[in-house]
Every structure is written in structure tokens, then in C-alpha cells.
Tab-separated table of C-alpha atoms and ligand atoms in Angstrom:
chain	number	residue	atom	x	y	z
X	1	MET	CA	252.509	61.159	18.898
X	2	ARG	CA	254.715	58.288	19.984
X	3	ASP	CA	255.249	56.837	23.419
X	4	THR	CA	258.007	58.233	25.589
X	5	VAL	CA	261.183	56.193	25.289
X	6	THR	CA	264.593	56.283	26.907
X	7	PRO	CA	266.854	57.092	23.975
X	8	GLU	CA	270.060	55.160	23.653
X	9	VAL	CA	272.879	57.679	23.838
X	10	LEU	CA	275.807	56.546	21.730
X	11	HIS	CA	279.152	58.272	22.033
X	12	THR	CA	281.296	56.400	19.537
X	13	VAL	CA	281.094	55.784	15.812
X	14	ALA	CA	281.429	52.043	16.395
X	15	ASP	CA	278.501	51.919	18.870
X	16	LEU	CA	276.315	54.064	16.650
X	17	ARG	CA	276.913	51.830	13.654
X	18	ASP	CA	276.422	48.701	15.687
X	19	ARG	CA	273.119	49.794	17.261
X	20	VAL	CA	271.484	51.546	14.333
X	21	ALA	CA	272.421	48.903	11.778
X	22	SER	CA	271.150	46.098	14.028
X	23	HIS	CA	267.807	47.809	14.674
X	24	GLY	CA	266.525	47.051	11.181
X	25	VAL	CA	264.026	44.234	11.513
X	26	ALA	CA	263.591	41.672	8.758
X	27	GLY	CA	260.037	41.531	7.450
X	28	ARG	CA	259.163	45.124	8.323
X	29	THR	CA	258.372	47.509	5.534
X	30	ARG	CA	261.179	49.493	3.997
X	31	HIS	CA	259.555	52.676	5.280
X	32	LEU	CA	259.669	51.606	8.903
X	33	ASN	CA	263.257	50.533	8.541
X	34	ARG	CA	264.341	53.874	7.121
X	35	VAL	CA	267.197	55.590	8.914
X	36	VAL	CA	266.589	59.327	9.425
X	37	LEU	CA	269.284	61.670	10.724
X	38	VAL	CA	268.710	65.042	12.396
X	39	PRO	CA	272.038	66.868	12.885
X	40	THR	CA	272.047	69.404	15.738
X	41	MET	CA	274.428	71.133	18.109
X	42	GLY	CA	272.118	70.478	21.072
X	43	ALA	CA	270.581	72.995	23.497
X	44	LEU	CA	267.383	71.783	21.908
X	45	HIS	CA	264.315	73.988	21.560
X	46	ALA	CA	260.958	73.530	19.844
X	47	GLY	CA	262.577	74.192	16.436
X	48	HIS	CA	264.891	71.206	16.802
X	49	LEU	CA	262.010	69.127	18.166
X	50	ALA	CA	259.945	69.910	15.052
X	51	LEU	CA	262.786	68.402	12.992
X	52	ALA	CA	262.842	65.300	15.202
X	53	ALA	CA	259.040	64.975	14.995
X	54	ARG	CA	259.217	65.164	11.190
X	55	ALA	CA	262.004	62.577	11.224
X	56	LEU	CA	259.788	60.182	13.191
X	57	GLU	CA	257.140	60.503	10.463
X	58	LEU	CA	259.725	59.560	7.849
X	59	GLY	CA	261.129	56.415	9.434
X	60	ASP	CA	261.643	54.451	12.615
X	61	ARG	CA	265.394	54.513	13.029
X	62	VAL	CA	265.724	58.174	13.937
X	63	VAL	CA	269.140	59.404	15.052
X	64	VAL	CA	269.460	62.911	16.480
X	65	SER	CA	273.112	63.904	16.586
X	66	ILE	CA	274.262	66.402	19.179
X	67	PHE	CA	277.713	67.704	18.435
X	68	VAL	CA	279.089	71.215	18.843
X	69	ASN	CA	281.365	71.112	15.826
X	70	PRO	CA	284.585	73.053	16.466
X	71	LEU	CA	285.303	73.183	12.719
X	72	GLN	CA	282.437	75.583	12.044
X	73	PHE	CA	283.338	78.137	14.721
X	74	GLY	CA	285.758	80.970	14.046
X	75	PRO	CA	288.509	81.787	16.574
X	76	GLU	CA	286.507	84.728	17.973
X	77	GLU	CA	283.191	82.857	18.130
X	78	ASP	CA	281.274	81.269	20.996
X	79	LEU	CA	282.533	77.637	20.774
X	80	ASP	CA	283.398	77.356	24.476
X	81	ALA	CA	280.356	79.324	25.614
X	82	TYR	CA	277.936	77.477	23.316
X	83	PRO	CA	275.226	75.981	25.570
X	84	ARG	CA	275.601	72.262	26.288
X	85	THR	CA	272.542	70.625	27.866
X	86	LEU	CA	272.817	66.939	26.917
X	87	ARG	CA	270.718	65.497	29.771
X	88	ASP	CA	267.782	67.808	29.106
X	89	ASP	CA	268.132	67.289	25.365
X	90	VAL	CA	267.984	63.506	25.705
X	91	ALA	CA	264.941	63.744	27.997
X	92	ARG	CA	263.066	65.932	25.511
X	93	LEU	CA	263.923	63.623	22.618
X	94	GLY	CA	262.731	60.669	24.711
X	95	GLU	CA	259.359	62.348	25.202
X	96	LEU	CA	259.011	62.521	21.422
X	97	GLY	CA	259.967	58.875	20.965
X	98	VAL	CA	263.433	59.321	19.414
X	99	PRO	CA	265.297	56.021	19.845
X	100	TYR	CA	268.914	57.138	19.293
X	101	VAL	CA	271.052	60.116	20.218
X	102	PHE	CA	274.558	60.303	18.797
X	103	ALA	CA	276.687	62.506	21.041
X	104	PRO	CA	280.339	62.038	20.112
X	105	THR	CA	283.222	63.933	21.665
X	106	ALA	CA	285.339	66.237	19.503
X	107	ARG	CA	288.126	63.683	19.849
X	108	GLU	CA	285.874	60.913	18.506
X	109	MET	CA	284.959	63.020	15.477
X	110	TYR	CA	288.431	64.462	14.887
X	111	PRO	CA	290.941	61.990	16.330
X	112	ASP	CA	293.798	63.090	14.098
X	113	LEU	CA	294.591	66.756	14.549
X	114	PRO	CA	295.107	68.999	12.761
X	115	VAL	CA	292.085	68.046	10.655
X	116	GLY	CA	293.282	66.846	7.259
X	117	THR	CA	290.612	66.388	4.621
X	118	ARG	CA	287.754	68.872	4.493
X	119	VAL	CA	284.821	69.521	2.216
X	120	THR	CA	284.994	72.837	0.372
X	121	ALA	CA	281.619	74.529	-0.025
X	122	GLY	CA	280.787	76.265	-3.302
X	123	PRO	CA	281.150	80.020	-3.909
X	124	VAL	CA	277.826	80.931	-2.246
X	125	ALA	CA	279.531	79.965	1.045
X	126	SER	CA	281.607	83.137	1.089
X	127	ARG	CA	278.490	85.347	1.017
X	128	TYR	CA	275.985	86.347	3.750
X	129	GLU	CA	276.780	84.160	6.803
X	130	GLY	CA	280.096	83.186	5.246
X	131	ALA	CA	281.193	86.799	4.792
X	132	SER	CA	281.333	87.360	8.538
X	133	ARG	CA	282.161	83.725	9.359
X	134	PRO	CA	285.002	82.661	6.996
X	135	GLY	CA	285.335	78.873	6.726
X	136	HIS	CA	282.041	78.326	8.575
X	137	PHE	CA	280.327	76.406	5.782
X	138	ASP	CA	283.377	74.273	4.984
X	139	GLY	CA	283.177	73.236	8.640
X	140	VAL	CA	279.439	72.579	8.392
X	141	LEU	CA	279.697	70.531	5.189
X	142	THR	CA	282.657	68.571	6.538
X	143	VAL	CA	280.792	67.512	9.679
X	144	VAL	CA	277.573	66.833	7.752
X	145	THR	CA	279.521	64.586	5.374
X	146	LYS	CA	281.088	62.760	8.287
X	147	LEU	CA	277.691	62.314	9.982
X	148	LEU	CA	276.163	61.048	6.719
X	149	ASN	CA	278.966	58.529	6.371
X	150	ILE	CA	278.731	57.437	10.008
X	151	VAL	CA	274.932	57.100	10.216
X	152	GLN	CA	274.234	56.323	6.522
X	153	PRO	CA	270.688	57.662	6.685
X	154	ASP	CA	268.052	57.422	3.967
X	155	VAL	CA	266.895	60.938	4.865
X	156	VAL	CA	268.626	63.860	6.590
X	157	VAL	CA	266.493	66.645	8.098
X	158	PHE	CA	267.420	70.346	8.249
X	159	GLY	CA	265.595	73.525	9.317
X	160	GLN	CA	264.671	76.302	6.895
X	161	LYS	CA	265.822	78.724	9.616
X	162	ASP	CA	269.373	78.245	8.273
X	163	ALA	CA	268.467	78.814	4.626
X	164	GLN	CA	272.019	79.217	3.328
X	165	GLN	CA	273.028	76.013	5.086
X	166	VAL	CA	270.091	74.188	3.478
X	167	PHE	CA	271.084	75.514	0.055
X	168	LEU	CA	274.733	74.480	0.474
X	169	VAL	CA	273.852	71.026	1.819
X	170	GLN	CA	271.442	70.438	-1.068
X	171	ARG	CA	274.149	71.518	-3.517
X	172	MET	CA	276.700	69.232	-1.875
X	173	VAL	CA	274.302	66.265	-2.000
X	174	ALA	CA	273.662	66.940	-5.713
X	175	ASP	CA	277.257	67.825	-6.647
X	176	LEU	CA	278.776	64.810	-4.891
X	177	ASN	CA	275.913	62.377	-5.666
X	178	LEU	CA	275.426	61.579	-2.006
X	179	PRO	CA	272.809	58.828	-1.592
X	180	VAL	CA	270.504	60.651	0.825
X	181	SER	CA	267.382	62.744	0.491
X	182	VAL	CA	267.230	66.132	2.197
X	183	GLU	CA	264.050	67.062	4.076
X	184	VAL	CA	263.519	70.712	5.031
X	185	VAL	CA	261.261	71.756	7.942
X	186	PRO	CA	259.751	75.279	8.193
X	187	THR	CA	261.114	77.723	10.771
X	188	VAL	CA	259.529	77.475	14.210
X	189	ARG	CA	258.867	80.878	15.852
X	190	ASP	CA	257.636	82.153	19.200
X	191	GLU	CA	254.282	83.958	19.464
X	192	GLN	CA	255.957	87.262	18.630
X	193	GLY	CA	257.508	85.888	15.456
X	194	LEU	CA	261.083	85.525	16.744
X	195	ALA	CA	262.717	82.483	15.124
X	196	LEU	CA	263.736	80.041	17.845
X	197	SER	CA	267.499	79.725	18.211
X	198	SER	CA	269.850	78.267	20.799
X	199	ARG	CA	271.459	81.716	20.900
X	200	ASN	CA	268.217	83.445	21.991
X	201	ARG	CA	269.113	82.476	25.561
X	202	TYR	CA	271.902	85.073	25.435
X	203	LEU	CA	269.288	87.848	25.007
X	204	ASP	CA	267.966	89.834	27.970
X	205	ALA	CA	264.303	90.897	28.000
X	206	ALA	CA	264.878	94.176	26.128
X	207	GLN	CA	267.098	92.501	23.531
X	208	ARG	CA	264.510	89.791	23.034
X	209	ARG	CA	261.976	92.470	22.163
X	210	GLY	CA	264.547	94.130	19.888
X	211	ALA	CA	265.215	90.790	18.181
X	212	ARG	CA	261.644	90.750	16.911
X	213	ALA	CA	262.754	93.376	14.373
X	214	LEU	CA	264.223	90.615	12.173
X	215	SER	CA	260.963	88.755	11.595
X	216	ALA	CA	259.034	92.034	11.533
X	217	ALA	CA	261.350	93.211	8.735
X	218	LEU	CA	260.622	90.045	6.750
X	219	ARG	CA	256.880	90.527	7.188
X	220	ALA	CA	257.152	94.174	6.106
X	221	ALA	CA	259.028	93.085	2.981
X	222	ALA	CA	256.406	90.466	2.135
X	223	SER	CA	253.624	93.049	2.095
X	224	ALA	CA	255.591	95.907	0.509
X	225	ALA	CA	254.900	97.299	-2.940
X	226	GLY	CA	257.634	98.340	-5.374
X	227	GLY	CA	259.327	95.058	-6.279
X	228	VAL	CA	262.746	94.074	-4.922
X	229	VAL	CA	263.738	97.661	-4.107
X	230	GLY	CA	260.487	98.258	-2.229
X	231	ALA	CA	260.849	95.014	-0.274
X	232	ILE	CA	264.404	95.824	0.809
X	233	ALA	CA	263.479	99.396	1.746
X	234	ALA	CA	260.517	98.231	3.841
X	235	ALA	CA	262.625	95.666	5.708
X	236	GLN	CA	265.515	98.087	6.201
X	237	ALA	CA	263.163	100.682	7.712
X	238	VAL	CA	262.000	98.197	10.348
X	239	ILE	CA	265.570	97.272	11.351
X	240	ASP	CA	266.678	100.930	11.358
X	241	ALA	CA	263.817	101.783	13.714
X	242	GLU	CA	265.071	99.256	16.311
X	243	PRO	CA	267.956	100.788	18.299
X	244	LEU	CA	269.078	97.419	19.729
X	245	ALA	CA	269.498	95.769	16.308
X	246	LYS	CA	272.553	96.430	14.159
X	247	LEU	CA	272.063	95.176	10.613
X	248	ASP	CA	274.728	92.890	9.149
X	249	TYR	CA	273.100	92.011	5.809
X	250	LEU	CA	269.718	92.193	4.161
X	251	VAL	CA	269.409	90.632	0.736
X	252	VAL	CA	266.902	89.080	-1.655
X	253	VAL	CA	268.255	85.901	-3.239
X	254	HIS	CA	267.160	83.690	-6.103
X	255	PRO	CA	265.881	80.349	-4.786
X	256	GLN	CA	267.813	78.323	-7.375
X	257	THR	CA	271.201	80.064	-7.290
X	258	PHE	CA	271.057	81.750	-3.882
X	259	LEU	CA	272.682	84.784	-5.554
X	260	PRO	CA	271.227	88.283	-5.086
X	261	VAL	CA	268.410	88.965	-7.556
X	262	GLY	CA	268.426	92.014	-9.809
X	263	ASP	CA	266.124	94.938	-9.032
X	264	ASP	CA	263.871	93.821	-11.907
X	265	HIS	CA	263.353	90.288	-10.539
X	266	HIS	CA	259.796	88.983	-10.464
X	267	GLY	CA	258.384	85.827	-8.952
X	268	THR	CA	259.652	83.684	-6.118
X	269	ALA	CA	262.661	84.783	-4.086
X	270	ARG	CA	263.903	84.590	-0.492
X	271	MET	CA	264.867	87.435	1.805
X	272	LEU	CA	267.750	86.834	4.207
X	273	VAL	CA	268.512	89.029	7.192
X	274	ALA	CA	271.236	88.995	9.843
X	275	ALA	CA	271.708	91.458	12.682
X	276	MET	CA	273.572	91.828	15.922
X	277	VAL	CA	271.379	92.314	18.961
X	278	GLY	CA	273.794	93.178	21.748
X	279	THR	CA	276.630	90.710	21.236
X	280	THR	CA	274.329	88.024	19.797
X	281	ARG	CA	274.227	87.434	16.059
X	282	LEU	CA	270.759	86.464	14.829
X	283	ILE	CA	269.564	85.360	11.399
X	284	ASP	CA	266.198	84.861	9.784
X	285	ASN	CA	264.722	84.403	6.321
X	286	ALA	CA	261.389	84.099	4.553
X	287	PRO	CA	260.068	83.501	1.059
X	288	LEU	CA	259.020	86.526	-0.980
X	289	GLU	CA	256.685	86.614	-3.961
X	290	ILE	CA	257.719	89.649	-6.009
X	291	SER	CA	254.922	90.743	-8.348
C	301	AMP	P1	271.716	73.940	15.300
C	301	AMP	O1	271.655	73.102	16.538
C	301	AMP	O2	271.523	75.389	15.558
C	301	AMP	O3	272.904	73.609	14.443
C	301	AMP	O4	270.449	73.524	14.454
C	301	AMP	C1	270.199	72.185	14.115
C	301	AMP	C2	269.094	72.125	13.101
C	301	AMP	O5	267.923	72.704	13.662
C	301	AMP	C3	269.408	72.907	11.816
C	301	AMP	O6	268.946	72.158	10.704
C	301	AMP	C4	268.642	74.178	12.019
C	301	AMP	O7	268.267	74.794	10.794
C	301	AMP	C5	267.413	73.662	12.750
C	301	AMP	N1	266.754	74.746	13.460
C	301	AMP	C6	267.308	75.605	14.357
C	301	AMP	N2	266.388	76.513	14.754
C	301	AMP	C7	265.240	76.222	14.101
C	301	AMP	C8	263.925	76.788	14.077
C	301	AMP	N3	263.615	77.847	14.818
C	301	AMP	N4	263.009	76.219	13.276
C	301	AMP	C9	263.310	75.141	12.519
C	301	AMP	N5	264.518	74.562	12.506
C	301	AMP	C10	265.464	75.088	13.272
């Protein structure tokens, strides 16, 4: 646990570069001088804070970015309504000991509209989350690339909660030879198993209880017999039994390709689930060992 600090909040690319680059101290070990980036969209909860805490173990020059990236929202999505709580976020990061917060405006990140060059995610991006959110992952990878180029971190930290995002970022880093290592932090959940999400605040009390069906489905799958088919059936039954949850997708993917596994798959896999609870779209995932 580090001492509470007052993070420096930097709003421009120039200030960020100036402050983070100048923080490196000659004579300190390479480890302490490492720059670690945690990209977020703010409205921070304990899941985000777990990423920041891990970042502080990996290096001293930790930058948490807070940017609600318009490029990854579809026209019908909650860009304007997305919660923005910068003051609280900065205070919570200060309690952890995070020295830098990068909070650019949309105009700072995208000064020349319409946006010209974008990163195109690989084919997995049109599945699962991408099927109901076309262009979402191109938007994510574009802003991640920009943040990597702005901050130039040694390590970038992501949450396993967004498993498809982790897969696509890891592929981008490998495919484009980006000089950064990707650290993945396990999903943080509440006592009832619900994966923490900035969107959980949209849920009323009944919906919050209904939302537990996602993690309950994953647990049912993990203990089900009958291979892939049995796992999917067990998870599906849990979601079907919850009247407030409307299933979007439920799939078992191969950890290396992120493509759906065949019914005869054995060994390690990952189950992904997405459902609407009221008007809120929730996702979750967990590893599966198929015997
Ligand atoms: P977001 O602000 O939703 O874009 O999330 C920023 C980062 O926090 C992403 O890498 C997410 O995967 C991660 N994250 C969000 N929720 C959780 C959670 N419950 N546990 C762990 N990481 C999370």
C-alpha cells in the first residue's frame, strides 16, 4: 500500500509527455522507472482500482487514462449518458498512490474531424460484442494505439472482464509489433458474484439481483458434466430461469483463436456471456476446463 498522493491531472498530450518523461530519475532501477498505463473510461470502481494497484506493483510512473472514447460508441449507445465522475476518480486514484491521470478532451484526442486513420481489428472483432456493436473494437484499438503512442508505456494493463478486448489488444500488439507488454488482471466481483461494471449503476435493486444470473450461469457451466454441450446447456438454463435477463450470446471459445470451439473440444476454453438486464447490456466470462 502506498501513501496517498494528489495525482497530477494532465489534459493535453504535450503536458502528459512533458511530465511523465521528466519523472524518470537517473540512477534509479529500470523497474522503478517503468511507465505503466491503465486505460479506462472513468466512473472508477474496485475493478479499475485493482488494475491501478497492479500497475503500481509493475512500475512507478503509473498513468491512469480517463477518456470516454466516442469512437467506440455506436450511434444508439450511451455515449452522452456514460457516467463522468472525474473528481471522485482522481481522489480514489490518489488514495492508491497513482501519480498521473491523463484526462484529455475529445477535441484533444481527435482534433481533426472526421477521424481519418483508424486501426482495423481482426475478424474476431465482428463476433460476440462486435456483432451487436459494429465498429466498437476498431474504435477501441484506435484509441488504445493512440494512448500507447502518447504515453509510451513499458506495460499496459487491462481487465479480464472484457475478454474479447484483451484478446484483440494482444493480437494487435503481436500483429503490429508494438513495443509494450500487456498485463491482464482478473475480474473483480461483488459478494454475489456480479462482475463490477460502470454500467451496474443503471440497474435498480431487482435488476441487480437479476444481473447475478450471468456469473451464476458461468459457475453452472464450470461444474456441468457433458462437455461443451453440457456446459452451454447448464449456463443457458440459469439465464432462461431469470425473467429480467435477456440473453444476447453464450459461447465457448478457444483461448488461442477466440473462435467457438467444436462440441468435441476438450481442455481449456473460455465461456462468454452477454445479456440485457432492463436496458443495460452486461457481459461476463470465465475459464472452463472441459474434461
Ligand atoms: P472501462 O472503463 O469499462 O473501459 O474499463 C477499463 C478497464 O477496466 C478495462 O481494461 C476493463 O476490462 C477493466 N475492468 C472493468 N471492470 C472490471 C472488473 N470488474 N474487474 C477487472 N477489470 C475490470
